PDB file of C-alpha atoms in Angstrom:
ATOM      1  CA  ASN A 142     101.115  94.135  39.745  1.00  0.00           C
ATOM      2  CA  ALA A 143     102.167  95.010  36.505  1.00  0.00           C
ATOM      3  CA  GLY A 144     103.653  91.970  36.580  1.00  0.00           C
ATOM      4  CA  VAL A 145     107.495  92.347  34.929  1.00  0.00           C
ATOM      5  CA  THR A 146     107.915  95.708  32.591  1.00  0.00           C
ATOM      6  CA  GLN A 147     110.522  96.418  30.072  1.00  0.00           C
ATOM      7  CA  THR A 148     111.421  99.115  27.927  1.00  0.00           C
ATOM      8  CA  PRO A 149     111.670 100.227  25.306  1.00  0.00           C
ATOM      9  CA  LYS A 150     109.500  97.726  23.519  1.00  0.00           C
ATOM     10  CA  PHE A 151     111.071  97.843  19.735  1.00  0.00           C
ATOM     11  CA  GLN A 152     114.977 100.178  19.490  1.00  0.00           C
ATOM     12  CA  VAL A 153     116.866 100.713  16.437  1.00  0.00           C
ATOM     13  CA  LEU A 154     120.827 100.951  17.204  1.00  0.00           C
ATOM     14  CA  LYS A 155     124.086 101.984  15.150  1.00  0.00           C
ATOM     15  CA  THR A 156     126.682  98.869  15.308  1.00  0.00           C
ATOM     16  CA  GLY A 157     129.403 100.367  18.065  1.00  0.00           C
ATOM     17  CA  GLN A 158     125.851 101.846  20.079  1.00  0.00           C
ATOM     18  CA  SER A 159     125.777 101.259  23.584  1.00  0.00           C
ATOM     19  CA  MET A 160     121.856 100.861  25.511  1.00  0.00           C
ATOM     20  CA  THR A 161     120.675 100.192  28.192  1.00  0.00           C
ATOM     21  CA  LEU A 162     117.650  97.194  28.719  1.00  0.00           C
ATOM     22  CA  GLN A 163     115.144  98.406  31.467  1.00  0.00           C
ATOM     23  CA  CYS A 164     113.430  95.570  32.661  1.00  0.00           C
ATOM     24  CA  ALA A 165     110.968  95.966  36.326  1.00  0.00           C
ATOM     25  CA  GLN A 166     109.150  93.752  38.528  1.00  0.00           C
ATOM     26  CA  ASP A 167     106.742  94.523  41.030  1.00  0.00           C
ATOM     27  CA  MET A 168     106.459  91.113  42.680  1.00  0.00           C
ATOM     28  CA  ASN A 169     109.450  91.027  44.885  1.00  0.00           C
ATOM     29  CA  HIS A 170     111.136  87.790  43.056  1.00  0.00           C
ATOM     30  CA  GLU A 171     114.269  87.117  44.045  1.00  0.00           C
ATOM     31  CA  TYR A 172     115.188  85.230  40.807  1.00  0.00           C
ATOM     32  CA  MET A 173     115.710  87.467  37.442  1.00  0.00           C
ATOM     33  CA  SER A 174     116.824  86.162  33.628  1.00  0.00           C
ATOM     34  CA  TRP A 175     117.544  88.017  30.350  1.00  0.00           C
ATOM     35  CA  TYR A 176     116.854  85.835  27.032  1.00  0.00           C
ATOM     36  CA  ARG A 177     117.028  86.202  23.771  1.00  0.00           C
ATOM     37  CA  GLN A 178     115.091  84.899  21.200  1.00  0.00           C
ATOM     38  CA  ASP A 179     116.241  84.157  18.096  1.00  0.00           C
ATOM     39  CA  PRO A 180     113.644  82.487  15.181  1.00  0.00           C
ATOM     40  CA  GLY A 181     114.379  78.627  15.290  1.00  0.00           C
ATOM     41  CA  MET A 182     116.500  78.662  18.194  1.00  0.00           C
ATOM     42  CA  GLY A 183     114.056  79.318  21.282  1.00  0.00           C
ATOM     43  CA  LEU A 184     114.960  81.130  24.379  1.00  0.00           C
ATOM     44  CA  ARG A 185     118.286  81.344  25.177  1.00  0.00           C
ATOM     45  CA  LEU A 186     119.596  83.133  29.028  1.00  0.00           C
ATOM     46  CA  ILE A 187     121.573  85.869  27.924  1.00  0.00           C
ATOM     47  CA  HIS A 188     122.450  86.402  32.642  1.00  0.00           C
ATOM     48  CA  TYR A 189     120.846  85.936  35.303  1.00  0.00           C
ATOM     49  CA  SER A 190     120.570  87.425  39.129  1.00  0.00           C
ATOM     50  CA  VAL A 191     119.548  85.233  42.608  1.00  0.00           C
ATOM     51  CA  GLY A 192     119.210  88.488  44.537  1.00  0.00           C
ATOM     52  CA  ALA A 193     120.546  91.805  44.694  1.00  0.00           C
ATOM     53  CA  GLY A 194     124.088  92.592  44.253  1.00  0.00           C
ATOM     54  CA  ILE A 195     124.395  88.332  42.006  1.00  0.00           C
ATOM     55  CA  THR A 196     124.743  87.807  38.754  1.00  0.00           C
ATOM     56  CA  ASP A 197     125.948  85.192  36.924  1.00  0.00           C
ATOM     57  CA  GLN A 198     126.237  84.786  33.379  1.00  0.00           C
ATOM     58  CA  GLY A 199     124.891  82.076  30.650  1.00  0.00           C
ATOM     59  CA  GLU A 200     124.864  80.418  27.959  1.00  0.00           C
ATOM     60  CA  VAL A 201     125.259  83.589  25.238  1.00  0.00           C
ATOM     61  CA  PRO A 202     126.069  85.951  27.657  1.00  0.00           C
ATOM     62  CA  ASN A 203     129.111  87.810  25.782  1.00  0.00           C
ATOM     63  CA  GLY A 204     128.566  91.105  24.464  1.00  0.00           C
ATOM     64  CA  TYR A 205     126.198  92.185  27.676  1.00  0.00           C
ATOM     65  CA  ASN A 206     127.141  93.038  31.093  1.00  0.00           C
ATOM     66  CA  VAL A 207     124.008  93.196  33.976  1.00  0.00           C
ATOM     67  CA  SER A 208     123.503  94.303  37.713  1.00  0.00           C
ATOM     68  CA  ARG A 209     120.967  93.915  39.779  1.00  0.00           C
ATOM     69  CA  SER A 210     121.430  96.615  42.859  1.00  0.00           C
ATOM     70  CA  THR A 211     117.860  96.223  44.209  1.00  0.00           C
ATOM     71  CA  THR A 212     114.828  93.337  44.316  1.00  0.00           C
ATOM     72  CA  GLU A 213     112.594  94.918  41.231  1.00  0.00           C
ATOM     73  CA  ASP A 214     115.077  96.138  39.153  1.00  0.00           C
ATOM     74  CA  PHE A 215     117.938  94.221  36.391  1.00  0.00           C
ATOM     75  CA  PRO A 216     119.025  96.181  33.354  1.00  0.00           C
ATOM     76  CA  LEU A 217     120.585  94.806  30.455  1.00  0.00           C
ATOM     77  CA  ARG A 218     123.922  96.906  28.534  1.00  0.00           C
ATOM     78  CA  LEU A 219     125.037  96.456  25.893  1.00  0.00           C
ATOM     79  CA  LEU A 220     128.911  97.968  25.489  1.00  0.00           C
ATOM     80  CA  SER A 221     128.734  98.255  22.042  1.00  0.00           C
ATOM     81  CA  ALA A 222     126.033  96.924  20.203  1.00  0.00           C
ATOM     82  CA  ALA A 223     127.000  93.581  17.401  1.00  0.00           C
ATOM     83  CA  PRO A 224     124.218  93.233  13.757  1.00  0.00           C
ATOM     84  CA  SER A 225     124.298  90.136  15.474  1.00  0.00           C
ATOM     85  CA  GLN A 226     122.821  91.378  19.118  1.00  0.00           C
ATOM     86  CA  THR A 227     119.580  91.439  16.059  1.00  0.00           C
ATOM     87  CA  SER A 228     116.750  89.773  18.557  1.00  0.00           C
ATOM     88  CA  VAL A 229     114.187  90.265  20.594  1.00  0.00           C
ATOM     89  CA  TYR A 230     115.253  90.006  24.273  1.00  0.00           C
ATOM     90  CA  PHE A 231     112.564  88.930  27.414  1.00  0.00           C
ATOM     91  CA  CYS A 232     113.294  89.558  30.864  1.00  0.00           C
ATOM     92  CA  ALA A 233     112.131  87.255  33.232  1.00  0.00           C
ATOM     93  CA  SER A 234     110.879  86.704  37.247  1.00  0.00           C
ATOM     94  CA  SER A 235     110.021  84.005  39.610  1.00  0.00           C
ATOM     95  CA  LEU A 236     111.251  82.955  43.503  1.00  0.00           C
ATOM     96  CA  GLY A 237     112.620  80.441  41.673  1.00  0.00           C
ATOM     97  CA  THR A 238     113.796  78.524  38.990  1.00  0.00           C
ATOM     98  CA  GLY A 239     113.104  75.755  40.230  1.00  0.00           C
ATOM     99  CA  SER A 240     109.206  74.083  40.608  1.00  0.00           C
ATOM    100  CA  THR A 241     108.524  78.045  39.779  1.00  0.00           C
ATOM    101  CA  GLU A 242     106.911  78.723  36.624  1.00  0.00           C
ATOM    102  CA  ALA A 243     108.486  82.416  35.300  1.00  0.00           C
ATOM    103  CA  PHE A 244     106.543  85.595  34.355  1.00  0.00           C
ATOM    104  CA  PHE A 245     107.802  87.310  30.706  1.00  0.00           C
ATOM    105  CA  GLY A 246     107.633  91.034  30.529  1.00  0.00           C
ATOM    106  CA  GLN A 247     106.491  91.929  26.253  1.00  0.00           C
ATOM    107  CA  GLY A 248     109.543  91.961  24.650  1.00  0.00           C
ATOM    108  CA  THR A 249     112.096  94.320  23.367  1.00  0.00           C
ATOM    109  CA  ARG A 250     112.950  94.156  20.071  1.00  0.00           C
ATOM    110  CA  LEU A 251     115.958  95.319  19.045  1.00  0.00           C
ATOM    111  CA  THR A 252     117.871  95.268  15.639  1.00  0.00           C
ATOM    112  CA  VAL A 253     121.031  96.727  15.059  1.00  0.00           C
ATOM    113  CA  VAL A 254     122.450  98.166  11.270  1.00  0.00           C
TER     114      VAL A 254
ATOM    115  CA  GLU B  51     124.985  67.674  26.178  1.00  0.00           C
ATOM    116  CA  ASP B  52     121.761  69.192  27.382  1.00  0.00           C
ATOM    117  CA  GLN B  53     118.757  69.455  24.729  1.00  0.00           C
ATOM    118  CA  VAL B  54     114.864  69.703  24.167  1.00  0.00           C
ATOM    119  CA  THR B  55     113.200  69.580  20.864  1.00  0.00           C
ATOM    120  CA  GLN B  56     110.435  70.111  19.944  1.00  0.00           C
ATOM    121  CA  SER B  57     108.070  68.795  17.352  1.00  0.00           C
ATOM    122  CA  PRO B  58     106.079  69.493  14.989  1.00  0.00           C
ATOM    123  CA  GLU B  59     108.085  73.302  14.233  1.00  0.00           C
ATOM    124  CA  ALA B  60     104.525  74.014  13.291  1.00  0.00           C
ATOM    125  CA  LEU B  61     100.663  72.628  13.184  1.00  0.00           C
ATOM    126  CA  ARG B  62      97.496  73.554  11.144  1.00  0.00           C
ATOM    127  CA  LEU B  63      94.349  71.947  12.421  1.00  0.00           C
ATOM    128  CA  GLN B  64      90.981  72.578  12.114  1.00  0.00           C
ATOM    129  CA  GLU B  65      88.346  73.839  14.587  1.00  0.00           C
ATOM    130  CA  GLY B  66      87.572  70.749  16.905  1.00  0.00           C
ATOM    131  CA  GLU B  67      90.208  68.650  15.199  1.00  0.00           C
ATOM    132  CA  SER B  68      92.271  67.169  18.458  1.00  0.00           C
ATOM    133  CA  SER B  69      96.314  66.624  18.338  1.00  0.00           C
ATOM    134  CA  SER B  70      99.187  66.252  20.359  1.00  0.00           C
ATOM    135  CA  LEU B  71     102.299  68.905  20.544  1.00  0.00           C
ATOM    136  CA  ASN B  72     105.630  66.213  21.127  1.00  0.00           C
ATOM    137  CA  CYS B  73     108.960  68.041  23.094  1.00  0.00           C
ATOM    138  CA  SER B  74     111.722  65.513  23.565  1.00  0.00           C
ATOM    139  CA  TYR B  75     114.386  66.043  26.138  1.00  0.00           C
ATOM    140  CA  THR B  76     118.292  64.898  27.276  1.00  0.00           C
ATOM    141  CA  VAL B  77     118.962  66.059  30.539  1.00  0.00           C
ATOM    142  CA  SER B  78     120.975  64.598  33.709  1.00  0.00           C
ATOM    143  CA  GLY B  79     118.735  64.831  36.878  1.00  0.00           C
ATOM    144  CA  LEU B  80     115.356  66.292  35.478  1.00  0.00           C
ATOM    145  CA  ARG B  81     113.453  69.115  38.578  1.00  0.00           C
ATOM    146  CA  GLY B  82     110.754  69.990  36.321  1.00  0.00           C
ATOM    147  CA  LEU B  83     109.523  70.461  32.453  1.00  0.00           C
ATOM    148  CA  PHE B  84     107.449  72.991  31.592  1.00  0.00           C
ATOM    149  CA  TRP B  85     104.907  75.037  29.284  1.00  0.00           C
ATOM    150  CA  TYR B  86     104.467  78.067  28.341  1.00  0.00           C
ATOM    151  CA  ARG B  87     102.539  79.144  25.600  1.00  0.00           C
ATOM    152  CA  GLN B  88     102.749  82.563  23.423  1.00  0.00           C
ATOM    153  CA  ASP B  89     101.396  84.984  21.791  1.00  0.00           C
ATOM    154  CA  PRO B  90     102.689  86.749  18.641  1.00  0.00           C
ATOM    155  CA  GLY B  91     105.261  90.248  20.120  1.00  0.00           C
ATOM    156  CA  LYS B  92     104.469  88.937  23.637  1.00  0.00           C
ATOM    157  CA  GLY B  93     106.263  87.126  26.228  1.00  0.00           C
ATOM    158  CA  PRO B  94     105.347  83.686  26.818  1.00  0.00           C
ATOM    159  CA  GLU B  95     102.533  82.441  29.709  1.00  0.00           C
ATOM    160  CA  PHE B  96     102.819  79.800  31.470  1.00  0.00           C
ATOM    161  CA  LEU B  97     100.781  76.342  31.480  1.00  0.00           C
ATOM    162  CA  PHE B  98     101.610  73.640  33.078  1.00  0.00           C
ATOM    163  CA  THR B  99     104.730  72.674  35.679  1.00  0.00           C
ATOM    164  CA  LEU B 100     105.513  68.486  34.943  1.00  0.00           C
ATOM    165  CA  TYR B 101     107.972  66.967  38.131  1.00  0.00           C
ATOM    166  CA  SER B 102     108.410  63.072  36.902  1.00  0.00           C
ATOM    167  CA  ALA B 103     107.714  60.937  34.775  1.00  0.00           C
ATOM    168  CA  GLY B 104     103.551  60.032  34.573  1.00  0.00           C
ATOM    169  CA  GLU B 105     102.501  63.524  35.769  1.00  0.00           C
ATOM    170  CA  GLU B 106      99.675  64.260  34.352  1.00  0.00           C
ATOM    171  CA  LYS B 107      98.036  68.686  34.040  1.00  0.00           C
ATOM    172  CA  GLU B 108      95.071  69.882  32.786  1.00  0.00           C
ATOM    173  CA  LYS B 109      93.406  73.517  31.997  1.00  0.00           C
ATOM    174  CA  GLU B 110      90.361  73.491  30.309  1.00  0.00           C
ATOM    175  CA  ARG B 111      91.801  72.075  26.442  1.00  0.00           C
ATOM    176  CA  LEU B 112      95.244  72.406  26.995  1.00  0.00           C
ATOM    177  CA  LYS B 113      96.768  68.461  29.088  1.00  0.00           C
ATOM    178  CA  ALA B 114     100.172  68.188  29.673  1.00  0.00           C
ATOM    179  CA  THR B 115     101.766  64.683  29.842  1.00  0.00           C
ATOM    180  CA  LEU B 116     104.874  63.311  31.042  1.00  0.00           C
ATOM    181  CA  THR B 117     107.460  60.186  30.296  1.00  0.00           C
ATOM    182  CA  LYS B 118     110.894  60.089  31.266  1.00  0.00           C
ATOM    183  CA  LYS B 119     112.196  61.372  28.134  1.00  0.00           C
ATOM    184  CA  GLU B 120     109.593  63.392  26.287  1.00  0.00           C
ATOM    185  CA  SER B 121     106.431  65.405  27.057  1.00  0.00           C
ATOM    186  CA  PHE B 122     103.021  66.148  25.076  1.00  0.00           C
ATOM    187  CA  LEU B 123     100.453  68.292  25.464  1.00  0.00           C
ATOM    188  CA  HIS B 124      97.513  66.941  24.121  1.00  0.00           C
ATOM    189  CA  ILE B 125      94.460  69.911  22.162  1.00  0.00           C
ATOM    190  CA  THR B 126      91.729  68.556  22.565  1.00  0.00           C
ATOM    191  CA  ALA B 127      88.703  70.326  20.311  1.00  0.00           C
ATOM    192  CA  PRO B 128      90.689  73.539  20.180  1.00  0.00           C
ATOM    193  CA  LYS B 129      89.546  76.653  19.352  1.00  0.00           C
ATOM    194  CA  PRO B 130      91.381  79.947  16.969  1.00  0.00           C
ATOM    195  CA  GLU B 131      91.970  81.107  20.173  1.00  0.00           C
ATOM    196  CA  ASP B 132      94.491  78.334  20.975  1.00  0.00           C
ATOM    197  CA  SER B 133      96.609  79.518  17.826  1.00  0.00           C
ATOM    198  CA  ALA B 134     100.014  80.086  19.456  1.00  0.00           C
ATOM    199  CA  THR B 135     103.118  79.350  19.626  1.00  0.00           C
ATOM    200  CA  TYR B 136     103.476  76.469  22.556  1.00  0.00           C
ATOM    201  CA  LEU B 137     107.293  76.688  24.507  1.00  0.00           C
ATOM    202  CA  CYS B 138     108.683  73.383  26.213  1.00  0.00           C
ATOM    203  CA  ALA B 139     111.401  74.381  28.743  1.00  0.00           C
ATOM    204  CA  VAL B 140     112.812  71.385  31.104  1.00  0.00           C
ATOM    205  CA  GLN B 141     115.223  72.340  34.480  1.00  0.00           C
ATOM    206  CA  ALA B 142     117.868  69.589  35.068  1.00  0.00           C
ATOM    207  CA  GLY B 143     120.777  69.820  38.177  1.00  0.00           C
ATOM    208  CA  LYS B 144     121.106  70.093  41.904  1.00  0.00           C
ATOM    209  CA  THR B 145     120.367  73.384  42.444  1.00  0.00           C
ATOM    210  CA  SER B 146     117.148  75.728  42.540  1.00  0.00           C
ATOM    211  CA  TYR B 147     118.375  78.071  40.418  1.00  0.00           C
ATOM    212  CA  ASP B 148     119.968  75.765  37.868  1.00  0.00           C
ATOM    213  CA  LYS B 149     119.676  77.454  33.900  1.00  0.00           C
ATOM    214  CA  VAL B 150     116.240  76.623  32.455  1.00  0.00           C
ATOM    215  CA  ILE B 151     116.514  75.571  28.809  1.00  0.00           C
ATOM    216  CA  PHE B 152     113.663  76.437  26.346  1.00  0.00           C
ATOM    217  CA  GLY B 153     112.403  74.379  23.210  1.00  0.00           C
ATOM    218  CA  PRO B 154     112.728  75.952  19.671  1.00  0.00           C
ATOM    219  CA  GLY B 155     108.168  75.977  19.784  1.00  0.00           C
ATOM    220  CA  THR B 156     105.633  74.961  18.217  1.00  0.00           C
ATOM    221  CA  SER B 157     103.612  77.205  16.259  1.00  0.00           C
ATOM    222  CA  LEU B 158      99.880  75.817  16.568  1.00  0.00           C
ATOM    223  CA  SER B 159      97.180  77.820  13.842  1.00  0.00           C
ATOM    224  CA  VAL B 160      93.961  76.811  14.319  1.00  0.00           C
ATOM    225  CA  ILE B 161      91.728  77.005  11.464  1.00  0.00           C
ATOM    226  CA  PRO B 162      87.528  78.174  11.736  1.00  0.00           C
TER     227      PRO B 162
END
């Protein structure tokens, strides 16, 4: 089991560029989510999915899109990058958000200049 | 508004010096409280889930406890390898897919 795999690990974008952060899990988990982590603010939920074809917004969804065409993959798209999106992004998966542990990827450090 | 705070922000301990980290929360309808450990450059790693006041869980030198308003992570005789950021998170709401709210974390350094 690879767990949760995120690519790329590092990325630098220019303002206005678009890109997709990839996330894949091999644990057959229903629930997947994307967080951003900024100093002193903790992890904040961007979008989540409770299964293939079902997505919903989290706390800070503006500027990000997601889709879930398969159980395994949950990509995060930045349509027009802004400096405020400079952050570390984590993808996580779990059987559910309730009492089950979440497995996190290694993170993507994104810098928008 | 649902909120999770952690204290202290940073903690330096000598090896073997026991201490506690605090996680305070204000949510309606707590379903679970989670503790994670995060090493630099890595994603958070699950430690514990606590469900109700009075519950305790242990793993090696770590012990987590829960009251109606806060949780403590007690570290007994810490070693340098316990150095990490410890994150607390709570889940509240009525469905199993309600969001989890994370605190900002406590950065722990254990000095040999």
